[in-house]
PDB file of C-alpha atoms in Angstrom:
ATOM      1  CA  UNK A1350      11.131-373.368 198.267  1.00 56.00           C
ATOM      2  CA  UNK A1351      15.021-373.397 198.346  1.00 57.00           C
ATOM      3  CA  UNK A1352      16.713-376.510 197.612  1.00 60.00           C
ATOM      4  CA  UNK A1353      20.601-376.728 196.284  1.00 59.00           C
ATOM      5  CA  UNK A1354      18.543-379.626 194.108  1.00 71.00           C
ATOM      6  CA  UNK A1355      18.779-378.246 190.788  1.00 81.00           C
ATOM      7  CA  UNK A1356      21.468-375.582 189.067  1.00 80.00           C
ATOM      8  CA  UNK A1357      21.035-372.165 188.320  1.00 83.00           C
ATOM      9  CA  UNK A1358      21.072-372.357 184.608  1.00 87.00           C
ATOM     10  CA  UNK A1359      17.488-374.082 184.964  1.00 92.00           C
ATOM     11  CA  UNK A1360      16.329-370.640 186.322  1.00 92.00           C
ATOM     12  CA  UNK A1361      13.328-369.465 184.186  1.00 94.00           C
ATOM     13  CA  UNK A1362      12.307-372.629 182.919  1.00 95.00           C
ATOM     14  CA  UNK A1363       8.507-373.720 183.453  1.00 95.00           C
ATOM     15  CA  UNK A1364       7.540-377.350 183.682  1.00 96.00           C
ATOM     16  CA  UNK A1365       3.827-379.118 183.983  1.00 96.00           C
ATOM     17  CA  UNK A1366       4.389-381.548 186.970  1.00 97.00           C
ATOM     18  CA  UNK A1367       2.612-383.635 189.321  1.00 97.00           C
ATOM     19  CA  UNK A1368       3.651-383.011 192.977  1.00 94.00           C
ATOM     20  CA  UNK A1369       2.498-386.112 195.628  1.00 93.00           C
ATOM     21  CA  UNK A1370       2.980-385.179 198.806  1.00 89.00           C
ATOM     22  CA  UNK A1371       1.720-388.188 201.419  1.00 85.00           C
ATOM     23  CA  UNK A1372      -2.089-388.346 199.685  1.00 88.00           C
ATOM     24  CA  UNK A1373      -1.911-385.222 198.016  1.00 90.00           C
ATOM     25  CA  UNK A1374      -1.624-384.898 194.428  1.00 94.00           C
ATOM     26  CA  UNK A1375      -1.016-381.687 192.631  1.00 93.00           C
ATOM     27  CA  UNK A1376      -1.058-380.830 189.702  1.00 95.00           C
ATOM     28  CA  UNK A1377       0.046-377.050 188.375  1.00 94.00           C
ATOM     29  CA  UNK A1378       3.328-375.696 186.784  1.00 95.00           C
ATOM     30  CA  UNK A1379       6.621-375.590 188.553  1.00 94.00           C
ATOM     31  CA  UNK A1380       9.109-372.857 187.770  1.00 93.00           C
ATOM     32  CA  UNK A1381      12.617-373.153 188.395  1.00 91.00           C
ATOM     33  CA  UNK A1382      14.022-369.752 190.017  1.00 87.00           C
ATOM     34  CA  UNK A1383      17.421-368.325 191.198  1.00 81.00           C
ATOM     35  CA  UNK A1384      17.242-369.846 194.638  1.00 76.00           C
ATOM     36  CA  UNK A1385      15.722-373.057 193.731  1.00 81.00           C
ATOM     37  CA  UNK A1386      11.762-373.835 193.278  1.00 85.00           C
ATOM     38  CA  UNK A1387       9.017-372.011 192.817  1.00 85.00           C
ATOM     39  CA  UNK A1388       5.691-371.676 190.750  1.00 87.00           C
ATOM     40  CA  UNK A1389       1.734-372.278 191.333  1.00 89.00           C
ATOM     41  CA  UNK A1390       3.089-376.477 192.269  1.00 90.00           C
ATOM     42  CA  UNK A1391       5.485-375.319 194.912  1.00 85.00           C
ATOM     43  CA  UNK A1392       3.276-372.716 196.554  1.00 81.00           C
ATOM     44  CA  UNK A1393      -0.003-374.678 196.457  1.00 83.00           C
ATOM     45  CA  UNK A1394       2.177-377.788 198.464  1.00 83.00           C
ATOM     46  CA  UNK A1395       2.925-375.494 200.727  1.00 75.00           C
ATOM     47  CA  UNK A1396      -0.382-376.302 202.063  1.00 76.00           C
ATOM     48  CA  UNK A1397       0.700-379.606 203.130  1.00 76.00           C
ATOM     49  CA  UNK A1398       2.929-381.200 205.518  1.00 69.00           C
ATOM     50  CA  UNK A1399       5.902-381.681 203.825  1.00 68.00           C
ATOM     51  CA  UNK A1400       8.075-382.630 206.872  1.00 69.00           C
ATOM     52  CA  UNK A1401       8.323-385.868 205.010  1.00 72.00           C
ATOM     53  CA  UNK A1402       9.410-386.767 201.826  1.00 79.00           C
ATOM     54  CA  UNK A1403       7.809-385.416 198.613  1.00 85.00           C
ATOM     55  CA  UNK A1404       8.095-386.723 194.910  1.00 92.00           C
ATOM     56  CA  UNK A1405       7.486-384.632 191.893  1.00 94.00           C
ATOM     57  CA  UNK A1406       6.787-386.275 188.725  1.00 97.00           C
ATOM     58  CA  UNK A1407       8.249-384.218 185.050  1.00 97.00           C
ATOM     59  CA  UNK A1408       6.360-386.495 182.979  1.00 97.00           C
ATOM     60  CA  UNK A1409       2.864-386.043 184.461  1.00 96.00           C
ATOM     61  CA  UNK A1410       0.573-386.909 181.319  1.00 91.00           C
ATOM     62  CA  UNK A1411       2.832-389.202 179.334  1.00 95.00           C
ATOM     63  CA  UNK A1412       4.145-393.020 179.880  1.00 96.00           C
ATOM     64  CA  UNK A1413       7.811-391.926 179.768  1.00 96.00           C
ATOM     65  CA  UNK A1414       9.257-395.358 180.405  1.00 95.00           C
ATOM     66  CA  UNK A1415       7.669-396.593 177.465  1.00 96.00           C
ATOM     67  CA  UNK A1416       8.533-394.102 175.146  1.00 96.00           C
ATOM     68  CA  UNK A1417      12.155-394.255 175.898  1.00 96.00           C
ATOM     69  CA  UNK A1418      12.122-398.030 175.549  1.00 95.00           C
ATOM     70  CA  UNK A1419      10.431-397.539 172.292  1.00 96.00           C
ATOM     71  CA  UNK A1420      12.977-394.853 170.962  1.00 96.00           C
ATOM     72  CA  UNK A1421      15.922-397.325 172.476  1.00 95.00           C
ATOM     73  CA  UNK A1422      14.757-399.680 169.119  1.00 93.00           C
ATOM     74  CA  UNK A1423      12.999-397.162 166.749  1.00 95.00           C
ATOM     75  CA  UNK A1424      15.124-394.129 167.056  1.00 94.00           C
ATOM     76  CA  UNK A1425      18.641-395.582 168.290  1.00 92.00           C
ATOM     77  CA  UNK A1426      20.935-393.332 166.779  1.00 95.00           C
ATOM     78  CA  UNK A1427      19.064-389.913 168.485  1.00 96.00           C
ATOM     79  CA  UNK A1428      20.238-388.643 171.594  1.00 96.00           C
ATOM     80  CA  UNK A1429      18.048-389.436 174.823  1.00 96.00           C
ATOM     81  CA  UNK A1430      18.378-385.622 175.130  1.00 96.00           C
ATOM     82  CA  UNK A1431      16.984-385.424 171.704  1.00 96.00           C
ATOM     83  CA  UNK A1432      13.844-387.361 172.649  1.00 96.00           C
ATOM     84  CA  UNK A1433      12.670-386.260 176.099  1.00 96.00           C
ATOM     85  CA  UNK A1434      12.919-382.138 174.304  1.00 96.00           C
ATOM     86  CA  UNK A1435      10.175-383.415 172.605  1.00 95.00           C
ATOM     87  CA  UNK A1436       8.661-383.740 176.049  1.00 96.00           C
ATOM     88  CA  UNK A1437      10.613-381.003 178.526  1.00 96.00           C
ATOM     89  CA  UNK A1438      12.446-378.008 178.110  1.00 96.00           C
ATOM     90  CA  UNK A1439      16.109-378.795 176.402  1.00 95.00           C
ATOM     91  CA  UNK A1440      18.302-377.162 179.189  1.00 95.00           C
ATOM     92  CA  UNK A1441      15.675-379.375 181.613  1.00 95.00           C
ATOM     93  CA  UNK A1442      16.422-382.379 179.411  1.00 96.00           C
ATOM     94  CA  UNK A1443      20.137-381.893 178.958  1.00 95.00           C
ATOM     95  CA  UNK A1444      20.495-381.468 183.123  1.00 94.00           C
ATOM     96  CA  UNK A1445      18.659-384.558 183.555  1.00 94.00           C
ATOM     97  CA  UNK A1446      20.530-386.921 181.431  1.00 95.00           C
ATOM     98  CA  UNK A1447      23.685-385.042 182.782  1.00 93.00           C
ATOM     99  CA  UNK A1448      24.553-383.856 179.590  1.00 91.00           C
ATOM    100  CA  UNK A1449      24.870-387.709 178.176  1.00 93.00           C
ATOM    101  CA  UNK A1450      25.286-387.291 174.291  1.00 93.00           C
ATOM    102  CA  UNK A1451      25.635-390.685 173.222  1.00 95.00           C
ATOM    103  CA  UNK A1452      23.419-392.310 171.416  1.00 96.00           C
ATOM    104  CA  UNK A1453      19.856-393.917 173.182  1.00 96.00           C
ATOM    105  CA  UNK A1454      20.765-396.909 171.567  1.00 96.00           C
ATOM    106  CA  UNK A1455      23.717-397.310 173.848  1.00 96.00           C
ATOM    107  CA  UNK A1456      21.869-396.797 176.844  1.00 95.00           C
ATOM    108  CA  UNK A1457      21.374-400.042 179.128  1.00 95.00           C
ATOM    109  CA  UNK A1458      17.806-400.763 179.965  1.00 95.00           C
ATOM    110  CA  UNK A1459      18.724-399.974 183.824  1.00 95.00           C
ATOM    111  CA  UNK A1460      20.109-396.808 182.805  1.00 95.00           C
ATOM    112  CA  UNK A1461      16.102-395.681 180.999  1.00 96.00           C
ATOM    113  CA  UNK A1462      14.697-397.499 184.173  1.00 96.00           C
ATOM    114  CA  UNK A1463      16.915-394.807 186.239  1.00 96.00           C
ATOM    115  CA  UNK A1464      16.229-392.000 184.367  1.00 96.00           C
ATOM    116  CA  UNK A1465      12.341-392.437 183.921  1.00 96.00           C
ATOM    117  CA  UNK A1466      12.140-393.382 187.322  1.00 96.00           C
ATOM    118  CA  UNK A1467      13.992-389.607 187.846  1.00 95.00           C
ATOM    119  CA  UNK A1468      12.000-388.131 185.777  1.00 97.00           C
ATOM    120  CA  UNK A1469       8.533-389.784 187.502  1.00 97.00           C
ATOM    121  CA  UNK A1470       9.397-389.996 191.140  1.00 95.00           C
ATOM    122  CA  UNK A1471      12.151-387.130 191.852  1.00 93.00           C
ATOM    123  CA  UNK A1472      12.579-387.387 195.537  1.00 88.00           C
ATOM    124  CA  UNK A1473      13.103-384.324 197.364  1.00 84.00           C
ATOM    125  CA  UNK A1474      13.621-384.939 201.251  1.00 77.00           C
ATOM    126  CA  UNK A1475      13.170-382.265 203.970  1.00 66.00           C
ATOM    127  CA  UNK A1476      17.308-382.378 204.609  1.00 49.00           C
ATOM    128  CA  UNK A1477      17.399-380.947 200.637  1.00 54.00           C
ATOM    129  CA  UNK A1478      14.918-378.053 201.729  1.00 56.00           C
ATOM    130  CA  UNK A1479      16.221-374.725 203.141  1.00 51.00           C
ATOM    131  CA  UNK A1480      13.895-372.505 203.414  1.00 55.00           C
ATOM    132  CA  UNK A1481      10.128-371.690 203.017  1.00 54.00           C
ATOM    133  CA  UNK A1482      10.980-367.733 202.649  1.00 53.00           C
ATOM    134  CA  UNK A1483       8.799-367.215 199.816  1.00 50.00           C
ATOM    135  CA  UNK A1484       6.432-369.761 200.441  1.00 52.00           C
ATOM    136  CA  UNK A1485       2.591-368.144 199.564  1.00 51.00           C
ATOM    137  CA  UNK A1486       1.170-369.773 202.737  1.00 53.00           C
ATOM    138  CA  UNK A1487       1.945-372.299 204.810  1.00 58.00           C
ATOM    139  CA  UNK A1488      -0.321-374.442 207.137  1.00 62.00           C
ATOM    140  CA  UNK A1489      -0.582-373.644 210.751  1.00 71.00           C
ATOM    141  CA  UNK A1490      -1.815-371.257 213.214  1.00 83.00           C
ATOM    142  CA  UNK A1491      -4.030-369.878 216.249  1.00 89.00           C
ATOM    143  CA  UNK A1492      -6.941-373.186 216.595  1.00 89.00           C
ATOM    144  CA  UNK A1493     -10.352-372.072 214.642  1.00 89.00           C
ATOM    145  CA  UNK A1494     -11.941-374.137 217.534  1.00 92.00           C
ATOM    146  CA  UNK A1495     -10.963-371.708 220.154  1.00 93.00           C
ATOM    147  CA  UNK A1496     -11.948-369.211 217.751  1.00 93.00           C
ATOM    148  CA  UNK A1497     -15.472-367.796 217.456  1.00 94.00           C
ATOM    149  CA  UNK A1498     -16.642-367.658 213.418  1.00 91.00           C
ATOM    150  CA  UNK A1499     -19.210-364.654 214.712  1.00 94.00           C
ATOM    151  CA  UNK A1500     -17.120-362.059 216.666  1.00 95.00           C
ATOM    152  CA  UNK A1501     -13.302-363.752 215.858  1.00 92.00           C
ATOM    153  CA  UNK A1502     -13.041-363.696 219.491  1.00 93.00           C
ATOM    154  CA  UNK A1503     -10.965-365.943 221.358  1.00 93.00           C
ATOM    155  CA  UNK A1504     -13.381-368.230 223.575  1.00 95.00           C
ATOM    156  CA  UNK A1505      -9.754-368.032 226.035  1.00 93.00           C
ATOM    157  CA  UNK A1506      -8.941-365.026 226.305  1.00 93.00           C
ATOM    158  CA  UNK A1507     -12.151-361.961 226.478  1.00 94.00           C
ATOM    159  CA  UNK A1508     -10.989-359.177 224.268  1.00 94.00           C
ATOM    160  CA  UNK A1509      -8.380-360.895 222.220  1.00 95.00           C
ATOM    161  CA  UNK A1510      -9.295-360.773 218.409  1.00 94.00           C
ATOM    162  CA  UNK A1511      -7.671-362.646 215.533  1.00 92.00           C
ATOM    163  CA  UNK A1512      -8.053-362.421 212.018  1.00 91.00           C
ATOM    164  CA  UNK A1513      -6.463-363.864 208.693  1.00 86.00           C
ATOM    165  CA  UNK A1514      -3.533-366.022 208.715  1.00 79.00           C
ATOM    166  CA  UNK A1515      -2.743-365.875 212.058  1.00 86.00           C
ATOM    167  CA  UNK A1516      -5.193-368.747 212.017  1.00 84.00           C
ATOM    168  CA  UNK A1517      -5.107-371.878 211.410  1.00 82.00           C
ATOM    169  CA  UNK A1518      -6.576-371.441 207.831  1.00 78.00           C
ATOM    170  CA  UNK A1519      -5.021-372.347 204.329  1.00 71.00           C
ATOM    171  CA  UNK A1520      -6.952-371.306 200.966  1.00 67.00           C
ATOM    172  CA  UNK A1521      -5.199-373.082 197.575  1.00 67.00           C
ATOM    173  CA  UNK A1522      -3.923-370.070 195.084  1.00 64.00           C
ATOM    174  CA  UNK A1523      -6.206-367.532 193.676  1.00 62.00           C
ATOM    175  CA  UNK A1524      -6.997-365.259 196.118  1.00 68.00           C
ATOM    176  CA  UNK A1525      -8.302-367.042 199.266  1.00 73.00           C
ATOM    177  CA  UNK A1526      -6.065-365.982 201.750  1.00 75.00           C
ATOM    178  CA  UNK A1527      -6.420-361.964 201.085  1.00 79.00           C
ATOM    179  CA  UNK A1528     -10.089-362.823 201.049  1.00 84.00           C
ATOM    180  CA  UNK A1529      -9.638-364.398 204.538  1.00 82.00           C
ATOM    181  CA  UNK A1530      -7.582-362.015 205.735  1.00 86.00           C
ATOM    182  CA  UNK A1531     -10.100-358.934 204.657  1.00 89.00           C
ATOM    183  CA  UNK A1532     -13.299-360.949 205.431  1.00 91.00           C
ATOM    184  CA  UNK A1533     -12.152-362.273 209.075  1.00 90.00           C
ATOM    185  CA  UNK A1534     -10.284-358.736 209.806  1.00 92.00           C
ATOM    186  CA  UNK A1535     -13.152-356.667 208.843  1.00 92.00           C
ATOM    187  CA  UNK A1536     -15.168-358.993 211.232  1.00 93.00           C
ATOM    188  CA  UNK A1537     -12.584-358.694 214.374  1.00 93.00           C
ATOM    189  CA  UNK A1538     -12.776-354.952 213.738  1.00 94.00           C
ATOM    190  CA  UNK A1539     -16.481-354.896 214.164  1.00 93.00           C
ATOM    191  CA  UNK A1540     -16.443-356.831 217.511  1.00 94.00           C
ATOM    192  CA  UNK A1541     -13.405-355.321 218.547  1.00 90.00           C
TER     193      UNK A1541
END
């Protein structure tokens, strides 16, 4: 997905994150690339409709919050930096503490509240999203209803054949889709 969210030097960097889209929750590695996001996350909420806002979480398995708070009165001369690297990437960690060297001692509460809550709930709204260019799949298509699963004949339109993702047919990552698109092909070819 392109977003102007994050800068290039993140490019490369892998992170284990929680993506919730409406209902959806998922939960695979993003990758940060040269034109913005990318990774088994990204292209398996490309399934969804993400016309709406969508929050991705850094922290996924661990209470952040707390441990900040914690580190605020056990470990006040380290850097905030210095404690979420033991969590995230350092580049990630410097970029989101915005390069903030002072001690986490000298952070105010609301300022760990703000960052955790960055870290947990990162906001990215449709107006930050340029481009689905690279997306793996994306939802949408010819209705499977008008469709027959036998002969992939439209029940419309005699003679008119579809097959793979032309339909209205989304498989998560692994294969699926080429296994559509070969399966349901193959059959249109038979009946064609």
């Amino acid at each position: 997905i392109k977003t102007q969210l994050f800068d290039s030097s993140l490019m490369g960097i892998s992170v284990p994150v929680e993506i919730n889209i409406q209902k959806h929750k998922i939960t695979d590695s993003l990758l940060f690339t040269h034109f913005g996001l990318g990774g088994p996350a990204i292209y398996r909420s490309t399934l969804f409709d993400i016309t709406d806002n969508f929050y991705i979480n850094f922290c996924p398995n661990i209470n952040i919050t707390e441990i900040l708070k914690t580190a605020k009165y056990q470990y006040g001369k380290k850097t905030c930096i210095g404690i979420l690297s033991n969590f995230l990437p350092n580049k990630f960690a410097k970029y989101m503490c915005e390069n903030n060297t002072k001690n986490i001692a000298d952070w105010k509460d609301t300022e760990i509240s703000d960052l955790a809550n960055k870290l947990t709930h990162f906001c990215i709204t449709n107006a930050k999203l340029i481009g689905f260019q690279s997306a793996e799949v994306t939802f949408g298509g010819v209705d499977t209803s008008q469709i027959s699963s036998k002969t992939m004949e439209s029940k419309l339109c005699k003679n008119l054949f579809f097959a793979g993702e032309v339909l209205d047919i989304t498989g998560d990552l692994g294969g699926f889709n080429l296994q559509w698109a070969f399966s349901s092909g193959y059959v249109a070819g038979l009946n064609a």
